[in-house]
PDB file of C-alpha atoms in Angstrom:
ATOM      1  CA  UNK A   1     144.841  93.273  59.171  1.00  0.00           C
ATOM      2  CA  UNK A   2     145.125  91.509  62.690  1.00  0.00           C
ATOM      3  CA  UNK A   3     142.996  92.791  65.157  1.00  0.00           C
ATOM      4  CA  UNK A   4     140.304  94.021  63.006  1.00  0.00           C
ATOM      5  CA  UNK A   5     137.552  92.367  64.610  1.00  0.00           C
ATOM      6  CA  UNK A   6     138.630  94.074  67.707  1.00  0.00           C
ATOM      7  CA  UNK A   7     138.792  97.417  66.365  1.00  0.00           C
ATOM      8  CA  UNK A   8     135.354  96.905  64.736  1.00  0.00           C
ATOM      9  CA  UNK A   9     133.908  95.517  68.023  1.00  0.00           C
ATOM     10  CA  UNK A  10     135.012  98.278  69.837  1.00  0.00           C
ATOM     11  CA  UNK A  11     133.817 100.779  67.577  1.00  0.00           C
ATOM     12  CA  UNK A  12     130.211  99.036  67.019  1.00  0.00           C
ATOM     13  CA  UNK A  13     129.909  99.115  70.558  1.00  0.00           C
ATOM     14  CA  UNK A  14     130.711 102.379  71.900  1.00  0.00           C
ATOM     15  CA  UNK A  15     128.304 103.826  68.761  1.00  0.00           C
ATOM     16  CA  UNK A  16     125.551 101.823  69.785  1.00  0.00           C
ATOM     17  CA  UNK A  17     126.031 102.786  73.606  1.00  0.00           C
ATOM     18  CA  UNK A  18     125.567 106.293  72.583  1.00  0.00           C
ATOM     19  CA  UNK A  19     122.634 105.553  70.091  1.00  0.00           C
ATOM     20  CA  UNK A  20     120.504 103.250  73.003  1.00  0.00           C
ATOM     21  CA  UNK A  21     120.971 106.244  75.475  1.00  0.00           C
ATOM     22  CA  UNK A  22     119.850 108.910  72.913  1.00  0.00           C
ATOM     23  CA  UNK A  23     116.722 106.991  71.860  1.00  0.00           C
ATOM     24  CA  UNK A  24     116.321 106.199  75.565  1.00  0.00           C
ATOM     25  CA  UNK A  25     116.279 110.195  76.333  1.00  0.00           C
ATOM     26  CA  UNK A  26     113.757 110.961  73.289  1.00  0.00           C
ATOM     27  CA  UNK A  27     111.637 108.242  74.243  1.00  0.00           C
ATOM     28  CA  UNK A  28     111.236 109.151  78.001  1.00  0.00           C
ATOM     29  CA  UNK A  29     111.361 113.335  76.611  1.00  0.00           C
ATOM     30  CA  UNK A  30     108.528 112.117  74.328  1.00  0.00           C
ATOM     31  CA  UNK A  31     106.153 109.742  77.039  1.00  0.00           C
ATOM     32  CA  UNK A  32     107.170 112.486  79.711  1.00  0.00           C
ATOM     33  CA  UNK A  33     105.705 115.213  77.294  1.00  0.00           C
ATOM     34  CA  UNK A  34     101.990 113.279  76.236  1.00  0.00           C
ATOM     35  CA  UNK A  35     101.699 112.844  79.814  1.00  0.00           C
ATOM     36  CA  UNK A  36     102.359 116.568  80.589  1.00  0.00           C
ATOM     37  CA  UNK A  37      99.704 117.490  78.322  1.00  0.00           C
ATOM     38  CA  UNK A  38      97.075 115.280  79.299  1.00  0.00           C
ATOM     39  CA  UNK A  39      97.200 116.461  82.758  1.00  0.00           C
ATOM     40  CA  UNK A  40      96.963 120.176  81.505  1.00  0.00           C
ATOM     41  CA  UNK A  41      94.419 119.087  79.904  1.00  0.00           C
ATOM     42  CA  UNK A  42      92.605 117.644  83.088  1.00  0.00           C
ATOM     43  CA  UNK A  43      93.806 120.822  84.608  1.00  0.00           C
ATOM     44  CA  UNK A  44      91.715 123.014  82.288  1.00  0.00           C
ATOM     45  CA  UNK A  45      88.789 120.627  82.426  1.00  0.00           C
ATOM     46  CA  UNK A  46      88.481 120.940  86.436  1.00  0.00           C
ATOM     47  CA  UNK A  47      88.765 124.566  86.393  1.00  0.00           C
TER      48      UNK A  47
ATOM     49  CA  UNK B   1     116.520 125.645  59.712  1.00  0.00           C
ATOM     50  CA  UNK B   2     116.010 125.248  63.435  1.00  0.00           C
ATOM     51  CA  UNK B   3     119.609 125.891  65.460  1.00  0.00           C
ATOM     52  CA  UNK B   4     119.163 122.332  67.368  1.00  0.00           C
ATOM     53  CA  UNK B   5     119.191 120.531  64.072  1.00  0.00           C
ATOM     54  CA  UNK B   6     121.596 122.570  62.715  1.00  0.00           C
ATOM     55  CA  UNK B   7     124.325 121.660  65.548  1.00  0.00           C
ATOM     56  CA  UNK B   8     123.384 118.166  65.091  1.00  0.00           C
ATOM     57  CA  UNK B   9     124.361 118.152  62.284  1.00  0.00           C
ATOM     58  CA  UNK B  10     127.826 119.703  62.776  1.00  0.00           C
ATOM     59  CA  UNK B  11     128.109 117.283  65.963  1.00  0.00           C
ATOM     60  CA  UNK B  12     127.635 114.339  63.081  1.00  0.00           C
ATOM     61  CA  UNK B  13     129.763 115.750  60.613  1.00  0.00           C
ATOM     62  CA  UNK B  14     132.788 116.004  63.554  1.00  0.00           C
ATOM     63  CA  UNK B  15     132.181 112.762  64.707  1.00  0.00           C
ATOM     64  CA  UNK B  16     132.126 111.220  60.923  1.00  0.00           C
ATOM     65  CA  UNK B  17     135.299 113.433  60.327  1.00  0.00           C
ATOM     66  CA  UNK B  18     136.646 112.099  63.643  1.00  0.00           C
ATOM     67  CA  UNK B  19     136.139 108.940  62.269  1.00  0.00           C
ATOM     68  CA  UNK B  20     138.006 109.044  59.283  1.00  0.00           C
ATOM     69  CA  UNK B  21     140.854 110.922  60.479  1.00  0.00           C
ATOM     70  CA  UNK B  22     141.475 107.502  63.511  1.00  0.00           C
ATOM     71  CA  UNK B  23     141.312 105.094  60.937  1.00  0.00           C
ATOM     72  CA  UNK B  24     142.862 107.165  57.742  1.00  0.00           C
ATOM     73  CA  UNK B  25     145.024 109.975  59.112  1.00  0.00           C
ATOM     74  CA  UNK B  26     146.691 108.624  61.939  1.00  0.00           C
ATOM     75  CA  UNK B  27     149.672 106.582  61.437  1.00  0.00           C
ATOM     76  CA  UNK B  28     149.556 102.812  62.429  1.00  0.00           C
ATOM     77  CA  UNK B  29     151.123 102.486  65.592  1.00  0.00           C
ATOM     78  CA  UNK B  30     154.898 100.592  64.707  1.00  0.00           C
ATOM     79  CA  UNK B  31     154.222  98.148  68.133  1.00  0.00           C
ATOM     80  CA  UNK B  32     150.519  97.558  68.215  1.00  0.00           C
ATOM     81  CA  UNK B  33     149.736  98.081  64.536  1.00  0.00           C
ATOM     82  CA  UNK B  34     145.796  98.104  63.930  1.00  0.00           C
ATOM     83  CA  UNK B  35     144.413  97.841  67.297  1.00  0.00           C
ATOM     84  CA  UNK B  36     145.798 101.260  68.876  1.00  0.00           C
ATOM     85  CA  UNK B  37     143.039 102.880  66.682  1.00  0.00           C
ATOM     86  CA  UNK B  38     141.091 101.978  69.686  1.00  0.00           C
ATOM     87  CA  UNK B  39     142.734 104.876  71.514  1.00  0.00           C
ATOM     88  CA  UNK B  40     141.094 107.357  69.757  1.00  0.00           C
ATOM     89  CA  UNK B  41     137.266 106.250  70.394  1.00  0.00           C
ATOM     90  CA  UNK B  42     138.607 105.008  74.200  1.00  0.00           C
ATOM     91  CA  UNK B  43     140.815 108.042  75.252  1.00  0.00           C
ATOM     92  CA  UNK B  44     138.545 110.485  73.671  1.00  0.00           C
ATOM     93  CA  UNK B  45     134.938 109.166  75.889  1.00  0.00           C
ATOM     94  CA  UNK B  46     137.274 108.954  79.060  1.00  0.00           C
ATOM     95  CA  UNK B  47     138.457 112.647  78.488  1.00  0.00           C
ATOM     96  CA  UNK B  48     134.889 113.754  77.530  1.00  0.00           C
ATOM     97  CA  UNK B  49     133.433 111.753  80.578  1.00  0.00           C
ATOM     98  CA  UNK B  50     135.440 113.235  82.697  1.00  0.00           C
ATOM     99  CA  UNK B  51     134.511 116.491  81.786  1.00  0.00           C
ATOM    100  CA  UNK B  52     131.219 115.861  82.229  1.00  0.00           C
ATOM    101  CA  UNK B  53     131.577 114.818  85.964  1.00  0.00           C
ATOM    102  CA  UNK B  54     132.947 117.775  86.541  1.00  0.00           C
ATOM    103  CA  UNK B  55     130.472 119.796  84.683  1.00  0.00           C
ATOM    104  CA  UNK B  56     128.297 117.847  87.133  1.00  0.00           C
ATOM    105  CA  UNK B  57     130.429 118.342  90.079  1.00  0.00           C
ATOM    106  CA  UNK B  58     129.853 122.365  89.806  1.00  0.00           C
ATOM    107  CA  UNK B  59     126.174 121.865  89.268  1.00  0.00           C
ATOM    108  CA  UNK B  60     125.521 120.036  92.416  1.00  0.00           C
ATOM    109  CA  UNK B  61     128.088 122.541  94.180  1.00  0.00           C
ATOM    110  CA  UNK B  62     126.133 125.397  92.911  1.00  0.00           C
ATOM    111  CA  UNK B  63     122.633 123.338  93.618  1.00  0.00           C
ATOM    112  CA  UNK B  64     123.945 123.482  97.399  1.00  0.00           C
ATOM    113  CA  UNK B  65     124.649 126.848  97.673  1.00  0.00           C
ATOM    114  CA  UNK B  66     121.994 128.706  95.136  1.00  0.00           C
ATOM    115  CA  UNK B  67     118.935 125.997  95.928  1.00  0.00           C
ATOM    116  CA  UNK B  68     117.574 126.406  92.522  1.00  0.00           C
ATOM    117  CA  UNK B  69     116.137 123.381  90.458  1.00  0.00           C
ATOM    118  CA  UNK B  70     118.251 124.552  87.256  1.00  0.00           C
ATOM    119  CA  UNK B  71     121.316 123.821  89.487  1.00  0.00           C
ATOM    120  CA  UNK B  72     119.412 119.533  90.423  1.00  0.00           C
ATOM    121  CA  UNK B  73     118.759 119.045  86.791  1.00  0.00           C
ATOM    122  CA  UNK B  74     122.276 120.051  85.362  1.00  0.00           C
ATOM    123  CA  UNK B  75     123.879 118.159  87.469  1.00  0.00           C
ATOM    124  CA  UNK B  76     121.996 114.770  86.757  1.00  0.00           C
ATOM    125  CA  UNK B  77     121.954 115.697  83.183  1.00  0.00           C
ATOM    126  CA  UNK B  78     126.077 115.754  83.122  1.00  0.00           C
ATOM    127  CA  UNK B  79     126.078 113.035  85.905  1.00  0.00           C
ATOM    128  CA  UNK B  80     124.277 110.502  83.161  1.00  0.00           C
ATOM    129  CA  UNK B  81     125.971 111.972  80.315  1.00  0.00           C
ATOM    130  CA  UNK B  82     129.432 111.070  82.009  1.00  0.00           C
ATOM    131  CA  UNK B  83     128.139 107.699  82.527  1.00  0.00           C
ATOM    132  CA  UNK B  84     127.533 106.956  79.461  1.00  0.00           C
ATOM    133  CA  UNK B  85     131.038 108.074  78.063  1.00  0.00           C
ATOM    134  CA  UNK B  86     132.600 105.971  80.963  1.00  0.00           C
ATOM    135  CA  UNK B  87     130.554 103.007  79.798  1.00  0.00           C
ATOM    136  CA  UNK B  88     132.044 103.139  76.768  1.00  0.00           C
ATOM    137  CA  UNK B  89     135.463 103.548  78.172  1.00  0.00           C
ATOM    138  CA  UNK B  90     135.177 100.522  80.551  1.00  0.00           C
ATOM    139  CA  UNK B  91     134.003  98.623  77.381  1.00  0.00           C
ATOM    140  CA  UNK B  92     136.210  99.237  74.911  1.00  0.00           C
ATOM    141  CA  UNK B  93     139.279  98.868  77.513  1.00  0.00           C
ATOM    142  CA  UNK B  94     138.906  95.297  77.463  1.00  0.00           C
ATOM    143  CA  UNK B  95     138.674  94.709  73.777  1.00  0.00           C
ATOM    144  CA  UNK B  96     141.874  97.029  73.435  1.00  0.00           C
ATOM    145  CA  UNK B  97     143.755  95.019  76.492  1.00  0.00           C
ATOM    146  CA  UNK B  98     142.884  91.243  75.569  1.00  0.00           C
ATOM    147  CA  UNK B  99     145.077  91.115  72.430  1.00  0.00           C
ATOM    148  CA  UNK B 100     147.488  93.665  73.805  1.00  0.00           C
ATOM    149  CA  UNK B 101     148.251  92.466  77.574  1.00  0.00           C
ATOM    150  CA  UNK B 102     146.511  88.674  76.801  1.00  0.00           C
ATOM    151  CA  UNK B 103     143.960  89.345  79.923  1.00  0.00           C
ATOM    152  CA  UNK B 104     140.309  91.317  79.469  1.00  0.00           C
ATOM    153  CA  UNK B 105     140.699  93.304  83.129  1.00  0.00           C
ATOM    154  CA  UNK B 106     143.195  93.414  85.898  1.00  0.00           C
ATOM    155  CA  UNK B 107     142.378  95.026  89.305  1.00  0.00           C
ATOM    156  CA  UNK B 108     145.125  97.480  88.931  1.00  0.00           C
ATOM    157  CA  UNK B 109     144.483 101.160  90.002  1.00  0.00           C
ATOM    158  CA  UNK B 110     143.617 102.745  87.275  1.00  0.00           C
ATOM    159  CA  UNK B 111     141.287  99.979  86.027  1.00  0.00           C
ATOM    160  CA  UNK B 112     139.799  99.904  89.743  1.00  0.00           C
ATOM    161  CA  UNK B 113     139.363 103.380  90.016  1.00  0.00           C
ATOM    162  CA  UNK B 114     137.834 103.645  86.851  1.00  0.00           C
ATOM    163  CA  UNK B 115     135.484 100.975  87.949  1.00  0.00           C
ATOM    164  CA  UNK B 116     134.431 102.991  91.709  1.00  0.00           C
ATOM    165  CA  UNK B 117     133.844 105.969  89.730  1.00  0.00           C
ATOM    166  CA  UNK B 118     131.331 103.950  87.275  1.00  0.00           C
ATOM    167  CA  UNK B 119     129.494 102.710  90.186  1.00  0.00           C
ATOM    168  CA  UNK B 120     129.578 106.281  92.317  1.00  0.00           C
ATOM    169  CA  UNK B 121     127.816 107.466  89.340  1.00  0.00           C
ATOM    170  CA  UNK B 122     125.173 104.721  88.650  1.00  0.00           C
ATOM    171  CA  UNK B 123     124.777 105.145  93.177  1.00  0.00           C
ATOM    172  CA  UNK B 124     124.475 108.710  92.460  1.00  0.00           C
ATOM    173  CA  UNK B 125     121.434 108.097  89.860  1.00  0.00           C
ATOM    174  CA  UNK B 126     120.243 105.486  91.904  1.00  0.00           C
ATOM    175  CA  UNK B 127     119.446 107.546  95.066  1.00  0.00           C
ATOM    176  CA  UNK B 128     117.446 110.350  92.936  1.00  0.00           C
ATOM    177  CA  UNK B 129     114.691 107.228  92.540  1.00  0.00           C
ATOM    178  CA  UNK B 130     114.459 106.528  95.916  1.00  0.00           C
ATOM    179  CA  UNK B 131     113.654 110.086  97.247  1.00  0.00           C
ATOM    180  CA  UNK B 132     110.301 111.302  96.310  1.00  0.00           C
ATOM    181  CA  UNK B 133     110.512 114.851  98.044  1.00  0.00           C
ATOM    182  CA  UNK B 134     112.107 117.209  94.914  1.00  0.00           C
ATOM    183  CA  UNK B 135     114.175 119.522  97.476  1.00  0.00           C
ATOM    184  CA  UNK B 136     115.373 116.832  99.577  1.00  0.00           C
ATOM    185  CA  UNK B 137     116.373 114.475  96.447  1.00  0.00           C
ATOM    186  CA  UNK B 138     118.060 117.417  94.957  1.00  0.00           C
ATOM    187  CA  UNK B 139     120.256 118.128  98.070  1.00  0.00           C
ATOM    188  CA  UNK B 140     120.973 115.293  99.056  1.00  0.00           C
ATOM    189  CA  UNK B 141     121.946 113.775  95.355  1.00  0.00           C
ATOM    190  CA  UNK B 142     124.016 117.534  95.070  1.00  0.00           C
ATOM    191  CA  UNK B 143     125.781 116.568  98.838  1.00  0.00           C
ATOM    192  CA  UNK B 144     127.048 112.230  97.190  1.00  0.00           C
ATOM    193  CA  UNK B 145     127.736 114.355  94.121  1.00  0.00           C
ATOM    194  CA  UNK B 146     130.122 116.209  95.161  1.00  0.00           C
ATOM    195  CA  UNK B 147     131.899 113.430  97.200  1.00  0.00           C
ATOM    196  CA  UNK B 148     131.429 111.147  94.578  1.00  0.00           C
ATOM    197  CA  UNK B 149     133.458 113.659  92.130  1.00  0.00           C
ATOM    198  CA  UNK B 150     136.719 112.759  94.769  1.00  0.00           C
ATOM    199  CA  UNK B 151     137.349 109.908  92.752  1.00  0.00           C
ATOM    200  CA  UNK B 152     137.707 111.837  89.616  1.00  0.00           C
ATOM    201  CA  UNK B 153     141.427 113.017  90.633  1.00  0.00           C
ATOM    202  CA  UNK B 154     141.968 109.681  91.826  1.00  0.00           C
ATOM    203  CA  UNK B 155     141.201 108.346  88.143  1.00  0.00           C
ATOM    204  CA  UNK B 156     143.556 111.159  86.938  1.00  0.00           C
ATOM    205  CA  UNK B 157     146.204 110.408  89.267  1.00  0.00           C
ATOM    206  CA  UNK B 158     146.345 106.893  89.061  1.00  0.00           C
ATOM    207  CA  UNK B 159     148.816 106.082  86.469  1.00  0.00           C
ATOM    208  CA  UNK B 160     151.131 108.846  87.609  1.00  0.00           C
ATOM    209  CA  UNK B 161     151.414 107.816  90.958  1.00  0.00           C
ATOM    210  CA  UNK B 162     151.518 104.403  90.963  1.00  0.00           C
ATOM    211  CA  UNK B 163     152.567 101.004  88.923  1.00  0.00           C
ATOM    212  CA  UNK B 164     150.228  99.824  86.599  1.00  0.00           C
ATOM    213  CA  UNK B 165     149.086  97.547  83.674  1.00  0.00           C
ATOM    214  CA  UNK B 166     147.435 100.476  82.132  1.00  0.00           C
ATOM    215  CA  UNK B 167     149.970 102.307  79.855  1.00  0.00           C
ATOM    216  CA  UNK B 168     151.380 105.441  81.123  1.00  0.00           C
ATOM    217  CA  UNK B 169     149.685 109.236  80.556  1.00  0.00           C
ATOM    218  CA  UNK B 170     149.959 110.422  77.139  1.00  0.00           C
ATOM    219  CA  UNK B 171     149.546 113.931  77.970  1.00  0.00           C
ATOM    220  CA  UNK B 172     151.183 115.140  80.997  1.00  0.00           C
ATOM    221  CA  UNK B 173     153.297 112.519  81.633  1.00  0.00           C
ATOM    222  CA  UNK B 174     156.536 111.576  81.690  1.00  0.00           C
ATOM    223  CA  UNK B 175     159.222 113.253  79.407  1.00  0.00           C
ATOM    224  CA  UNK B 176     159.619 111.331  76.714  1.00  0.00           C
ATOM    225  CA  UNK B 177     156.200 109.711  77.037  1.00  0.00           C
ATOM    226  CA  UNK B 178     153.843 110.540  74.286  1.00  0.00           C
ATOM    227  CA  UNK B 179     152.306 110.337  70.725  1.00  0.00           C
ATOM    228  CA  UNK B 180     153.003 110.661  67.730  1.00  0.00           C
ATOM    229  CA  UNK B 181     152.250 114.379  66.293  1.00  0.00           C
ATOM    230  CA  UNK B 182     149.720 113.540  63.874  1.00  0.00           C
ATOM    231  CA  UNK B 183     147.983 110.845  66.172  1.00  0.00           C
ATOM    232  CA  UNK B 184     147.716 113.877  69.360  1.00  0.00           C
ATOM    233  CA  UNK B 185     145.881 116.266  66.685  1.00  0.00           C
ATOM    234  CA  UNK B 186     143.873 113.337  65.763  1.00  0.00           C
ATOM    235  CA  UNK B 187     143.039 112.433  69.226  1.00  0.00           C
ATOM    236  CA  UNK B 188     142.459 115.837  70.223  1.00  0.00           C
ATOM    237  CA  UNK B 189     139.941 116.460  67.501  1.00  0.00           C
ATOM    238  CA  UNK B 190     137.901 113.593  68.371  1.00  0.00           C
ATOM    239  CA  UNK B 191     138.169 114.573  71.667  1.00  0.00           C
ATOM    240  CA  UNK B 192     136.723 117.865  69.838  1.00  0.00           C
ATOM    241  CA  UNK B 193     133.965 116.046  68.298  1.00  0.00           C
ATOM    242  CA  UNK B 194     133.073 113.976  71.422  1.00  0.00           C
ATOM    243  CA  UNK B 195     132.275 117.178  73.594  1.00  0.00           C
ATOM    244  CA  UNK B 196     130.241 118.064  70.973  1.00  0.00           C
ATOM    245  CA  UNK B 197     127.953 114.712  71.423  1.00  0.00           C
ATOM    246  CA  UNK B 198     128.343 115.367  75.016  1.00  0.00           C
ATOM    247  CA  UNK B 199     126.460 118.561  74.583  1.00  0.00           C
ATOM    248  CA  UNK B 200     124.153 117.570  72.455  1.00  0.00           C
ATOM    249  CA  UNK B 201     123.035 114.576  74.809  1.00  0.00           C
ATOM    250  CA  UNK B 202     123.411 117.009  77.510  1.00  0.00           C
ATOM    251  CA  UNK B 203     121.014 119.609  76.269  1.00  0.00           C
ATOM    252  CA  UNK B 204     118.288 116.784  75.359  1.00  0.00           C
ATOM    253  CA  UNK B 205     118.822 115.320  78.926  1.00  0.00           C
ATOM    254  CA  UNK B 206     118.313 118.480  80.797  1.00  0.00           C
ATOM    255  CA  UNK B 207     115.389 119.309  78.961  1.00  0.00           C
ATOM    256  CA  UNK B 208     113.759 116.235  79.560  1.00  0.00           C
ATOM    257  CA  UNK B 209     114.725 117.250  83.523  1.00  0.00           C
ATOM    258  CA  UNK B 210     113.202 120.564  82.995  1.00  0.00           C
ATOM    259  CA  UNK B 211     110.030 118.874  82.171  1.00  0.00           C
ATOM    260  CA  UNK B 212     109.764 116.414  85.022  1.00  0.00           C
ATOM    261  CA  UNK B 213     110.035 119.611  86.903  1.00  0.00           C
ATOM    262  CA  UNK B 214     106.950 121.165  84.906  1.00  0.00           C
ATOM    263  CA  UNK B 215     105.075 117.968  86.066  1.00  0.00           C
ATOM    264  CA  UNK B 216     105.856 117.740  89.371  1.00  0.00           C
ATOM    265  CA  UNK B 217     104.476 121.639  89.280  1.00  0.00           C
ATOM    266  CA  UNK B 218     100.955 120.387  87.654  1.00  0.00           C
ATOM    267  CA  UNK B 219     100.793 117.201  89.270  1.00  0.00           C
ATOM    268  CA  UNK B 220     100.950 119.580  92.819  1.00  0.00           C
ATOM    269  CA  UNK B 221      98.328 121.743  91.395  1.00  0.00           C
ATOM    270  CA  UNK B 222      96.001 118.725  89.959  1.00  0.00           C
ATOM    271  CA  UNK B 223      96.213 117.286  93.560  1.00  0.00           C
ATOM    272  CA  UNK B 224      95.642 120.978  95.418  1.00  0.00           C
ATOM    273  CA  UNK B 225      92.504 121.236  93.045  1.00  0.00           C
TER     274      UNK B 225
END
């Protein structure tokens, strides 16, 4: 089993590139959509 | 059951199947034994990147000539999806090349031009932050776009045209040059199941785009009130 560690690094990596950047996009979806609301709600109020 | 978790679910069930089929299916390669499994996770994100600059690459093209905001937030939806994939690529290249060539990076031209197009990409995001005006960010991000996409062939071309440390193409290459049967249907089916993470990320991506859109509509209206 040479090389294993490699393999496993490379693997663990590349997954947890692609898990950071989907968290990333459902966190900033998630602050982007709070804010959206509050200002629709300030919106409403001023009308 | 709602149809976005339902084609998450098939995305996870490729990619797991993907999985299985690098490490279980495929056979060990007779030269590099365990570590050629990298391939499959390496090749498959540079393929799938790729794609997604150029999925990028029409959406800035079609930004230009259309001017519609759908057009903007495509295009940087694909041009940070493809980032990501090439991120991958540039970092599992390494791990794959120490053991395998006894050096972590050479300056070679595929390497190099894998490199530009990584930084093109994170220049292209980069600009959209320092434009505040929506129209004139989107044109002018659509305008380096489309010249950024010029290195794309470049990446493409770079092992066919020239000498490099970087093995030669696998798939349109030359004859003789190739893999195994078993390990191109594996490869090709992870390539599968990558564009299907590509989408999903995409479709999140551009709706979180879409919405800064939305906000940029109420924050105009909040500030005209």
């Amino acid at each position: 089993m040479k090389n294993l560690n490699s393999v496993f690094a490379a693997y663990m990596i590349g997954w947890t590139v692609f898990f950071v950047y989907y968290i990333s996009v459902s966190r900033r979806t998630m602050a982007l959509r709070e804010e959206i609301e509050r200002l629709k709600n300030s919106l409403s109020r001023g009308k | 059951m709602k149809k976005s978790v339902l084609s998450a679910m098939v995305v996870v069930l490729l990619l797991g199947l993907s999985g299985y089929a690098s490490f279980f299916i495929a056979p060990t390669d007779a030269k590099q034994g365990l570590i050629y499994r990298i391939l499959f996770l390496h090749v498959a994100s540079a393929w799938t990147g790729l794609t997604s600059f150029f999925i990028c690459f029409i959406a800035n093209l079609l930004y230009v000539l259309r001017r519609q905001p759908r057009w903007d937030w495509l295009g940087v939806s694909a041009g940070e999806t493809g980032l990501v994939f090439t991120t991958v690529v540039l970092l599992t290249g390494p791990i794959w090349a120490h053991p395998v060539w006894g050096i972590w990076w050479t300056w070679d031209a595929r390497l190099t031009s894998t490199f530009v197009l990584w930084l093109l990409y994170v220049s292209y995001l980069l600009l959209r932050t320092l434009v505040e005006e929506p129209d004139r960010r989107a044109l002018l991000s659509a305008l380096f776009g489309i010249f950024a996409f010029i290195d794309v062939p470049l990446v493409f071309g770079s092992i066919r045209w020239w000498r490099t440390q970087h093995p030669q193409p696998i798939i349109m290459g030359a004859p003789g040059a190739g893999l195994d049967p078993t390990m191109y249907k594996v490869l090709f089916f992870t390539w599968l199941a990558m564009l299907g993470l590509m989408t999903l990320l995409l479709r999140q991506r551009y709706r979180l785009e879409a919405m800064r859109g939305d906000l940029e509509i109420i924050q105009r209206e909040l500030e005209a009130a």
